[in-house]
PDB file of C-alpha atoms in Angstrom:
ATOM      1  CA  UNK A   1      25.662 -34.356 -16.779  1.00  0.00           C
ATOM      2  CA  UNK A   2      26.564 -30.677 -17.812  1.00  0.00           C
ATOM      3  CA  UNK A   3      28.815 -29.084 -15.358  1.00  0.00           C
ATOM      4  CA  UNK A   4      27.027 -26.661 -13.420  1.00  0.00           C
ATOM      5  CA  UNK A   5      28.936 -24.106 -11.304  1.00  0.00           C
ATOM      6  CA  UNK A   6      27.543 -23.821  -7.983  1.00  0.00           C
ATOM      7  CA  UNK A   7      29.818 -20.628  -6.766  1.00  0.00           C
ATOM      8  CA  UNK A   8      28.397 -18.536  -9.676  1.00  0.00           C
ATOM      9  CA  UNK A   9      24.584 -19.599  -8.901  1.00  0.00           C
ATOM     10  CA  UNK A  10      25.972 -18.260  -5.303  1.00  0.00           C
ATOM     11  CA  UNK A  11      27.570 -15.379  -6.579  1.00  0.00           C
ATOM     12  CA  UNK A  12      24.296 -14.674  -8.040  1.00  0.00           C
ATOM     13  CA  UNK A  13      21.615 -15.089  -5.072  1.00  0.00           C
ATOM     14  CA  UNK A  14      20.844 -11.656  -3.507  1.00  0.00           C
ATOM     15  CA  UNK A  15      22.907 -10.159  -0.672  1.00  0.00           C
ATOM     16  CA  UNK A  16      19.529  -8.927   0.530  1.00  0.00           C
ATOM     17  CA  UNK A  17      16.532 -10.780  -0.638  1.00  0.00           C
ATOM     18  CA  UNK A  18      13.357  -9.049  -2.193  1.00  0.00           C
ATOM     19  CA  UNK A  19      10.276  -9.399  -4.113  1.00  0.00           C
ATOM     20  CA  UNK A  20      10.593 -12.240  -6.594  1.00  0.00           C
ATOM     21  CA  UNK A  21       8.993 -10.833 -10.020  1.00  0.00           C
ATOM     22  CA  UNK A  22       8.040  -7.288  -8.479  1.00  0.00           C
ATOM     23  CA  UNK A  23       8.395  -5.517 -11.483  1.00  0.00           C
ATOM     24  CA  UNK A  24       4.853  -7.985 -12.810  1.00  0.00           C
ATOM     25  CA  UNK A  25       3.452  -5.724  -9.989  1.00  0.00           C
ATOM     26  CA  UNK A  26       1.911  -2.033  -9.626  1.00  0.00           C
ATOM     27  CA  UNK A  27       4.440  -0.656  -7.520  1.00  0.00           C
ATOM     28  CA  UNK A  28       3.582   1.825  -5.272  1.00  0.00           C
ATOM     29  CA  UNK A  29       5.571   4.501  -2.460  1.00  0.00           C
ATOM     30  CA  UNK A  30       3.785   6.377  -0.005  1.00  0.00           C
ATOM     31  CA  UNK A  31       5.079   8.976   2.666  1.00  0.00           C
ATOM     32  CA  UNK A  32       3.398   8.162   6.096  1.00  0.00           C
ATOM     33  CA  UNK A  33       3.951  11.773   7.402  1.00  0.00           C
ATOM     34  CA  UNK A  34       4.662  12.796  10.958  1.00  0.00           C
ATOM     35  CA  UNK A  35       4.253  16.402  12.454  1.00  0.00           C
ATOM     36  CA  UNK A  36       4.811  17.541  16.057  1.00  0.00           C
ATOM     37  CA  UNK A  37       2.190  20.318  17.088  1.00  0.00           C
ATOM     38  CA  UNK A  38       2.775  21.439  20.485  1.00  0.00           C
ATOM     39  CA  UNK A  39       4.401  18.192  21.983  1.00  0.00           C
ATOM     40  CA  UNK A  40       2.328  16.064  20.311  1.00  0.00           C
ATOM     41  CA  UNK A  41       2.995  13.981  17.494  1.00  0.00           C
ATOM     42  CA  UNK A  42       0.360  13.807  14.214  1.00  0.00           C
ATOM     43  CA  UNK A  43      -0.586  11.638  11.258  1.00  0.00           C
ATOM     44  CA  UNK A  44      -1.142  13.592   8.395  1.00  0.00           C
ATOM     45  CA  UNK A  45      -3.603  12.280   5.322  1.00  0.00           C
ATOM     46  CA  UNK A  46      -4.945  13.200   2.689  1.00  0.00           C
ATOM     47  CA  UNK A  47      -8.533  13.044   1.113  1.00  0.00           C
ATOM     48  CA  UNK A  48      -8.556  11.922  -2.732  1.00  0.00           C
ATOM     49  CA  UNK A  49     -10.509  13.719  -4.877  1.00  0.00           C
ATOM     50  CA  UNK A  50     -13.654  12.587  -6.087  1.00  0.00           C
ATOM     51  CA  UNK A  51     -13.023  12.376  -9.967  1.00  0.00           C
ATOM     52  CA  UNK A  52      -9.937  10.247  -9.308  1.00  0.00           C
ATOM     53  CA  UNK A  53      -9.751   5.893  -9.056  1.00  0.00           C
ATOM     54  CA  UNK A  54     -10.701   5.180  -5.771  1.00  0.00           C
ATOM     55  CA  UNK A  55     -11.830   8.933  -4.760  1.00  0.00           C
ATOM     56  CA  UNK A  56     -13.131  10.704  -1.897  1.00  0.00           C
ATOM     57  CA  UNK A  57     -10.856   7.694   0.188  1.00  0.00           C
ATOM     58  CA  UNK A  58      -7.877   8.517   2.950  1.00  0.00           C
ATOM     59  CA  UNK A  59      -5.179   7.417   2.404  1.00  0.00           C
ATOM     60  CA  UNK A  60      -0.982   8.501   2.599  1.00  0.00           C
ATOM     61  CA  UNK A  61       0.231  10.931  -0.099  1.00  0.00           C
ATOM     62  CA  UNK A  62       2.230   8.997  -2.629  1.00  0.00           C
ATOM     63  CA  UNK A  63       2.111   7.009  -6.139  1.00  0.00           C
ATOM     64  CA  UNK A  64       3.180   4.643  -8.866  1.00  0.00           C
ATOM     65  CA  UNK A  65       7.346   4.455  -8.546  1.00  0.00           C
ATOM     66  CA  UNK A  66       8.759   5.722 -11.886  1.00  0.00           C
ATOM     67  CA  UNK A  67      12.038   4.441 -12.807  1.00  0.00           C
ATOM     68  CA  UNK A  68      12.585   7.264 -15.192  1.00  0.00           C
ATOM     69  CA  UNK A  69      12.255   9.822 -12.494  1.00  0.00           C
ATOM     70  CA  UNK A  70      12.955   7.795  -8.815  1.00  0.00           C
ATOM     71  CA  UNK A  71      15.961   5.998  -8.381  1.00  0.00           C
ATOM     72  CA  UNK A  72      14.388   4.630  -4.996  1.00  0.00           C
ATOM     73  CA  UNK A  73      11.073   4.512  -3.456  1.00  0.00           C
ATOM     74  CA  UNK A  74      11.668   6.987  -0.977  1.00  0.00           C
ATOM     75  CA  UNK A  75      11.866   9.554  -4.107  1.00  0.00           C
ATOM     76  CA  UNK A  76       8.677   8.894  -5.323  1.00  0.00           C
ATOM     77  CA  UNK A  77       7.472   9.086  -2.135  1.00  0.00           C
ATOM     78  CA  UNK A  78       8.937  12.733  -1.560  1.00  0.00           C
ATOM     79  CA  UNK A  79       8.264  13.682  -5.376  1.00  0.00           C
ATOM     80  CA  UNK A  80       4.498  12.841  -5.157  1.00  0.00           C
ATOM     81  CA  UNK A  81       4.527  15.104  -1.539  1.00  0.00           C
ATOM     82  CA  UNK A  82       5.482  17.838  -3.322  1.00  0.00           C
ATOM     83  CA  UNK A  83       3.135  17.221  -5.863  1.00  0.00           C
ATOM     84  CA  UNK A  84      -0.181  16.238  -3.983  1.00  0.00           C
ATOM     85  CA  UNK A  85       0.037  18.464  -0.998  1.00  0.00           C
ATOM     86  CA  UNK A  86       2.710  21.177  -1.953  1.00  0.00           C
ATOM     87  CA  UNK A  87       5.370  20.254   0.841  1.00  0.00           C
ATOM     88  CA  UNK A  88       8.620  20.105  -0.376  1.00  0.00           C
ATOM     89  CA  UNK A  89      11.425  17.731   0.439  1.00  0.00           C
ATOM     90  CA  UNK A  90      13.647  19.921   2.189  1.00  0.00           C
ATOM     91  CA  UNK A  91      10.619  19.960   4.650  1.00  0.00           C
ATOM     92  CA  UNK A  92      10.854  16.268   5.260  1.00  0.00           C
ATOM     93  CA  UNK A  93      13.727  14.192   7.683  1.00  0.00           C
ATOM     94  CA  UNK A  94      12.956  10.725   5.984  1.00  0.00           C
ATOM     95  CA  UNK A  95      13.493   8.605   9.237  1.00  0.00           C
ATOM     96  CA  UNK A  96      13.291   5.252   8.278  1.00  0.00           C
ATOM     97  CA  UNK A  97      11.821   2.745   5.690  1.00  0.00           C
ATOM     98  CA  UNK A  98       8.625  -0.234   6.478  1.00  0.00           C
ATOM     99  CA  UNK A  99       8.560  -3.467   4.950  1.00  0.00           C
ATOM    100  CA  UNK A 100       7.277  -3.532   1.411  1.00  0.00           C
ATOM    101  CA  UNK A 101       3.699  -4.541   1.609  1.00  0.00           C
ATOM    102  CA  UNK A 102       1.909  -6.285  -0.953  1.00  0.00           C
ATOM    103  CA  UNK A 103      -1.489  -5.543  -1.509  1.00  0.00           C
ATOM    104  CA  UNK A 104      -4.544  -7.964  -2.746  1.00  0.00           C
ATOM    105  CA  UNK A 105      -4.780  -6.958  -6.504  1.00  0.00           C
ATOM    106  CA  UNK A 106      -1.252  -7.010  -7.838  1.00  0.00           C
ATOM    107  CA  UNK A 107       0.048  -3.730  -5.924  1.00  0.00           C
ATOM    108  CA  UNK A 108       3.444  -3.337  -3.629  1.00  0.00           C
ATOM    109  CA  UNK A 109       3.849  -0.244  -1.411  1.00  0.00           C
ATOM    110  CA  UNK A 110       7.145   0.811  -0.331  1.00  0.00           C
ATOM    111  CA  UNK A 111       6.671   2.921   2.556  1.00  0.00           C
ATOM    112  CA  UNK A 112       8.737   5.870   4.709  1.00  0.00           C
ATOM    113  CA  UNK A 113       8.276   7.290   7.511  1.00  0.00           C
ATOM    114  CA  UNK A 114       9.041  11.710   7.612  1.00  0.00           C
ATOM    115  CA  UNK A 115       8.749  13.899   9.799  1.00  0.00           C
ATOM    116  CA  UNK A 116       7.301  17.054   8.484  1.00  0.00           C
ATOM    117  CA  UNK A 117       9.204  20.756   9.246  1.00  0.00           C
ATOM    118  CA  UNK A 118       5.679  22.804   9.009  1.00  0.00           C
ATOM    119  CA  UNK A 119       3.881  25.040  11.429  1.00  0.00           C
ATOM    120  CA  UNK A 120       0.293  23.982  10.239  1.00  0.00           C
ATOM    121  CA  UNK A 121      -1.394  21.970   7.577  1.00  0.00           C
ATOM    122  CA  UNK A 122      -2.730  25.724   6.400  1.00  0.00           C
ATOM    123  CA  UNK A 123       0.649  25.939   4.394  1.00  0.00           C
ATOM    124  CA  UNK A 124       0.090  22.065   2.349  1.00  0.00           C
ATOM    125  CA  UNK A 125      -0.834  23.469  -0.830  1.00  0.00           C
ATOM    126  CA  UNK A 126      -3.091  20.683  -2.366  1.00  0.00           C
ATOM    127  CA  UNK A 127      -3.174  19.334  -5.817  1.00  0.00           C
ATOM    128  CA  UNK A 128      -7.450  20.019  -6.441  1.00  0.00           C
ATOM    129  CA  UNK A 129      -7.019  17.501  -9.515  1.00  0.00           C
ATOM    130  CA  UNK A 130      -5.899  14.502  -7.121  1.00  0.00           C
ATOM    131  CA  UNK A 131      -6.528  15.758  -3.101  1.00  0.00           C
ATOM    132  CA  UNK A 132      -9.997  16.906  -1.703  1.00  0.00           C
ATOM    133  CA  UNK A 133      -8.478  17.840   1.132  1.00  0.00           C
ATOM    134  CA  UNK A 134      -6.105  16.828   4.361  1.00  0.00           C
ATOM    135  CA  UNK A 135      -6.392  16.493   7.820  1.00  0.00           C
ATOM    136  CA  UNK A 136      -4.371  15.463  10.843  1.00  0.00           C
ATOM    137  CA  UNK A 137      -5.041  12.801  13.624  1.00  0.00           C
ATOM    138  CA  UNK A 138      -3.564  12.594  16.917  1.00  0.00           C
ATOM    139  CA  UNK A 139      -1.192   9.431  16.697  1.00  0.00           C
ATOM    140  CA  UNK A 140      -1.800   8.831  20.462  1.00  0.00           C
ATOM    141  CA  UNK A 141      -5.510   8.104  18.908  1.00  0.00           C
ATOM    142  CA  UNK A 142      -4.474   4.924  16.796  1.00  0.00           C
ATOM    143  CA  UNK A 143      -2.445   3.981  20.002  1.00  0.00           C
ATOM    144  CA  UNK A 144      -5.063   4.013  22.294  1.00  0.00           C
ATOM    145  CA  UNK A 145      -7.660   2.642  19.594  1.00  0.00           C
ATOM    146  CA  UNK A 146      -7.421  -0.972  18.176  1.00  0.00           C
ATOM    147  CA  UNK A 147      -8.740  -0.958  14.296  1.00  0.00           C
ATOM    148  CA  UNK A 148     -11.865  -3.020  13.939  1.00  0.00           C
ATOM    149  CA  UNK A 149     -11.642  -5.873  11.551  1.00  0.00           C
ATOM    150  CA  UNK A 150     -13.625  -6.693   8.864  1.00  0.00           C
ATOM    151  CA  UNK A 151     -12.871  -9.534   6.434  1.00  0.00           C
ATOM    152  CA  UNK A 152     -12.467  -9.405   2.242  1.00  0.00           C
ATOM    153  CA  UNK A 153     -12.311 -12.139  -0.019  1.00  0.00           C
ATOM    154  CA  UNK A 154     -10.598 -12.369  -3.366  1.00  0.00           C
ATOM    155  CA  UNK A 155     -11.021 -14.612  -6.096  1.00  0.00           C
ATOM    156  CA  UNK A 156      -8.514 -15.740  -8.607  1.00  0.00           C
ATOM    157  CA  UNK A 157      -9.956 -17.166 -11.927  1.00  0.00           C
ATOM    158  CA  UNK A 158      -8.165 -19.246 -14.575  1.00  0.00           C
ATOM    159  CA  UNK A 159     -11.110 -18.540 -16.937  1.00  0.00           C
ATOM    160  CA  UNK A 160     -13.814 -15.710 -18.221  1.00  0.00           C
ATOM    161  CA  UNK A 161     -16.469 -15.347 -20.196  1.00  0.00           C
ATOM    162  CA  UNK A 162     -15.778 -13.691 -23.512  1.00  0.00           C
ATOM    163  CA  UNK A 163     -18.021 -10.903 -24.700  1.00  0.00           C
ATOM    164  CA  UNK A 164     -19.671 -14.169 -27.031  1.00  0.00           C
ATOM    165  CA  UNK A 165     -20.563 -16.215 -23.647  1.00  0.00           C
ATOM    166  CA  UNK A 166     -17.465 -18.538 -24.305  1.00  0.00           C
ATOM    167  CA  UNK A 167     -15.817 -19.884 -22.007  1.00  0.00           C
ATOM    168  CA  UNK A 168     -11.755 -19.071 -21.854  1.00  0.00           C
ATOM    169  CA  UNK A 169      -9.339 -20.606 -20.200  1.00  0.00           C
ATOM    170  CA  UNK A 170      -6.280 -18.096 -19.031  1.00  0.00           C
ATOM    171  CA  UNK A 171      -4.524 -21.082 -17.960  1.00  0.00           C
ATOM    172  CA  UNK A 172      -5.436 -24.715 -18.579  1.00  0.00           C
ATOM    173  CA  UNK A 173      -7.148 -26.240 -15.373  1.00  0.00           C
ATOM    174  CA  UNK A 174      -7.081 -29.873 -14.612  1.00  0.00           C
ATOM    175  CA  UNK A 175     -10.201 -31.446 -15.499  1.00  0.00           C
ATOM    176  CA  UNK A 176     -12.984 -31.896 -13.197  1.00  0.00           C
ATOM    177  CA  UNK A 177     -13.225 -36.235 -11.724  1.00  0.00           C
ATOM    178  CA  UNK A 178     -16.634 -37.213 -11.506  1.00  0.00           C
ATOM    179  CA  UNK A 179     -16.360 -36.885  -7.504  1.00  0.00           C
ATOM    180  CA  UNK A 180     -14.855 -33.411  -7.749  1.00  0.00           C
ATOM    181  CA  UNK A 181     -17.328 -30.774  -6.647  1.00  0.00           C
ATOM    182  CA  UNK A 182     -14.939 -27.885  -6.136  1.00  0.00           C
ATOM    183  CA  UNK A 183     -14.034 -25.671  -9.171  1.00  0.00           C
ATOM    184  CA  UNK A 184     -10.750 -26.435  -9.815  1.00  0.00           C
ATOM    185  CA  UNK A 185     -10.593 -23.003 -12.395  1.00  0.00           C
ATOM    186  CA  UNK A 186     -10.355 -20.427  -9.415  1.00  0.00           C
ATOM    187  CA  UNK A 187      -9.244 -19.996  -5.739  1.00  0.00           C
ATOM    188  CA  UNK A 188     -10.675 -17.419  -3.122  1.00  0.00           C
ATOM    189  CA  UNK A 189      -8.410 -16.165  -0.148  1.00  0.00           C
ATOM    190  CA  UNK A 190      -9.761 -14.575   2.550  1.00  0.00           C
ATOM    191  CA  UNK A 191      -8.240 -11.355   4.526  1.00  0.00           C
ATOM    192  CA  UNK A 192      -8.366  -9.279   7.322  1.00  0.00           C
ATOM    193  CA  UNK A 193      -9.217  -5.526   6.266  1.00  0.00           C
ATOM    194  CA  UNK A 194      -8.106  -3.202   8.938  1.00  0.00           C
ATOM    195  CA  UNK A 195     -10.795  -0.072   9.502  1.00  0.00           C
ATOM    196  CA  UNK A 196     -10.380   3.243  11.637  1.00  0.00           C
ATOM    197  CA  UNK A 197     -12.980   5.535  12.335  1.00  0.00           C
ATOM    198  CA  UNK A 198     -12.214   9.210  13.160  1.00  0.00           C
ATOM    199  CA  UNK A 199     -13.015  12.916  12.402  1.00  0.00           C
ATOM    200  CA  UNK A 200     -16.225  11.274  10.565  1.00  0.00           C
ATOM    201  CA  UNK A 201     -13.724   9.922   7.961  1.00  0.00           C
ATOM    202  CA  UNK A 202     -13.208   6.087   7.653  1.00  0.00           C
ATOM    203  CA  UNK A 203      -9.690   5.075   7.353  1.00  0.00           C
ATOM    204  CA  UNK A 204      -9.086   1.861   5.864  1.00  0.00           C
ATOM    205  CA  UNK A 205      -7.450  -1.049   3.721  1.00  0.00           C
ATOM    206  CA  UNK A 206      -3.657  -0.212   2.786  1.00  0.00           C
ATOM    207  CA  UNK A 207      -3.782   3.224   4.730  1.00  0.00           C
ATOM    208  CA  UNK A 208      -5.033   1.401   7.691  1.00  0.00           C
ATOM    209  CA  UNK A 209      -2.333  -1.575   7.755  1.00  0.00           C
ATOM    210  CA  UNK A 210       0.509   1.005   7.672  1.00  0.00           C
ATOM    211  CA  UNK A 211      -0.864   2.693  10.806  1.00  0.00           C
ATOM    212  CA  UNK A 212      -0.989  -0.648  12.309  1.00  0.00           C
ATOM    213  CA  UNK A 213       2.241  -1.644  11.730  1.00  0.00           C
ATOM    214  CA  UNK A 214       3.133   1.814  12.937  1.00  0.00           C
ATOM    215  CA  UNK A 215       1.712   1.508  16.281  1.00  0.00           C
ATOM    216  CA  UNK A 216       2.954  -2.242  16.703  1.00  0.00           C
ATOM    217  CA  UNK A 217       6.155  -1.254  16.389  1.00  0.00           C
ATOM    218  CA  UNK A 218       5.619   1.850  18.458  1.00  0.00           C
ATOM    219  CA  UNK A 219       4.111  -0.571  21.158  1.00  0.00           C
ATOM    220  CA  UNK A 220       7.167  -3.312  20.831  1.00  0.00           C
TER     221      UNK A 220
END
């Protein structure tokens, strides 16, 4: 048997474990912004705009984390502020970091919490080629609200059809037994999707799951 040195695999091992293979992901940081307007605390968001992937929905201002420009998330998160709704850094008292979440189709989000150092939301100055538009929401409302719950289901497939009808297989799949009446070529997971309804906007999916964990840990 080769010699195998067990103090350098432990050497090795993360002081703080992470994400095994994150970087096969589309990693994401978002600013979940706070602002205190006369004694009471606000959740700021922002409305995509409609000629963007997945416009016209609410959601946090951030982006894609971009190792030549970030050296953590909680720089993309303030760089794509400044960029989306015109509030700059200096504005911001980053107060703490969430738990990387990891969405349904291949996405992480790093999140941050900030308080924002503004008067109004009159003086965001909003990106027209990404935001529609932002808004504010009491954060006693998501407090005193429970999210309803709706339910999504994804599918994973091992194979495709091919623009000539063929059948492809991404990955081999074990072939079928005579008694087997399950596809063994894809698996579906179900979810919970989290949905808030306010200021006739619906607030949902990622957006929705941060607030959650917000007020859970608000409510703990």
């Amino acid at each position: 048997m080769n010699f195998i040195d067990i103090e350098k695999l432990k050497k090795a091992l993360p002081a703080h474990p992470g994400i095994l293979g994150k970087e096969d992901y589309f990693n994401s940081a978002v600013l979940i912004p706070l602002l205190q307007i006369n004694n009471e605390f606000y959740l700021l968001f922002e409305k995509r705009a409609e000629n963007i992937r997945q416009g016209g929905e609410i959601c946090f201002p951030g982006g894609q984390i971009d190792p030549g420009l970030d050296d953590t998330p909680v720089e993309t998160a303030l760089r794509e502020t400044e960029e989306e709704i015109g509030i700059k850094r200096e504005h911001i008292e980053i107060i703490g970091l969430m738990d990387t979440l990891i969405g349904p189709r291949g996405v992480t989000v790093d999140s941050c919490i900030g308080l924002i150092n503004i008067d109004s939301i009159d003086q965001c100055k909003t990106d027209p080629e990404e935001v529609d538009s932002v808004f504010t929401v009491p954060l006693s409302f998501f407090i005193e609200n429970e999210p309803e719950i709706f339910h999504a289901e994804s599918t994973l497939n091992y194979t495709f059809y091919n623009p000539g009808g063929e059948v492809e297989e991404l990955i081999p799949s074990r072939k079928k037994s005579m008694n087997d009446h399950i596809d063994q070529s894809y698996t579906k997971t179900r979810r919970k999707v989290f949905v808030y309804k306010t200021n006739g906007e619906v607030i949902w999916g990622i957006t929705a799951k941060l607030i959650n964990e917000v007020v859970k840990k608000l409510k703990s």
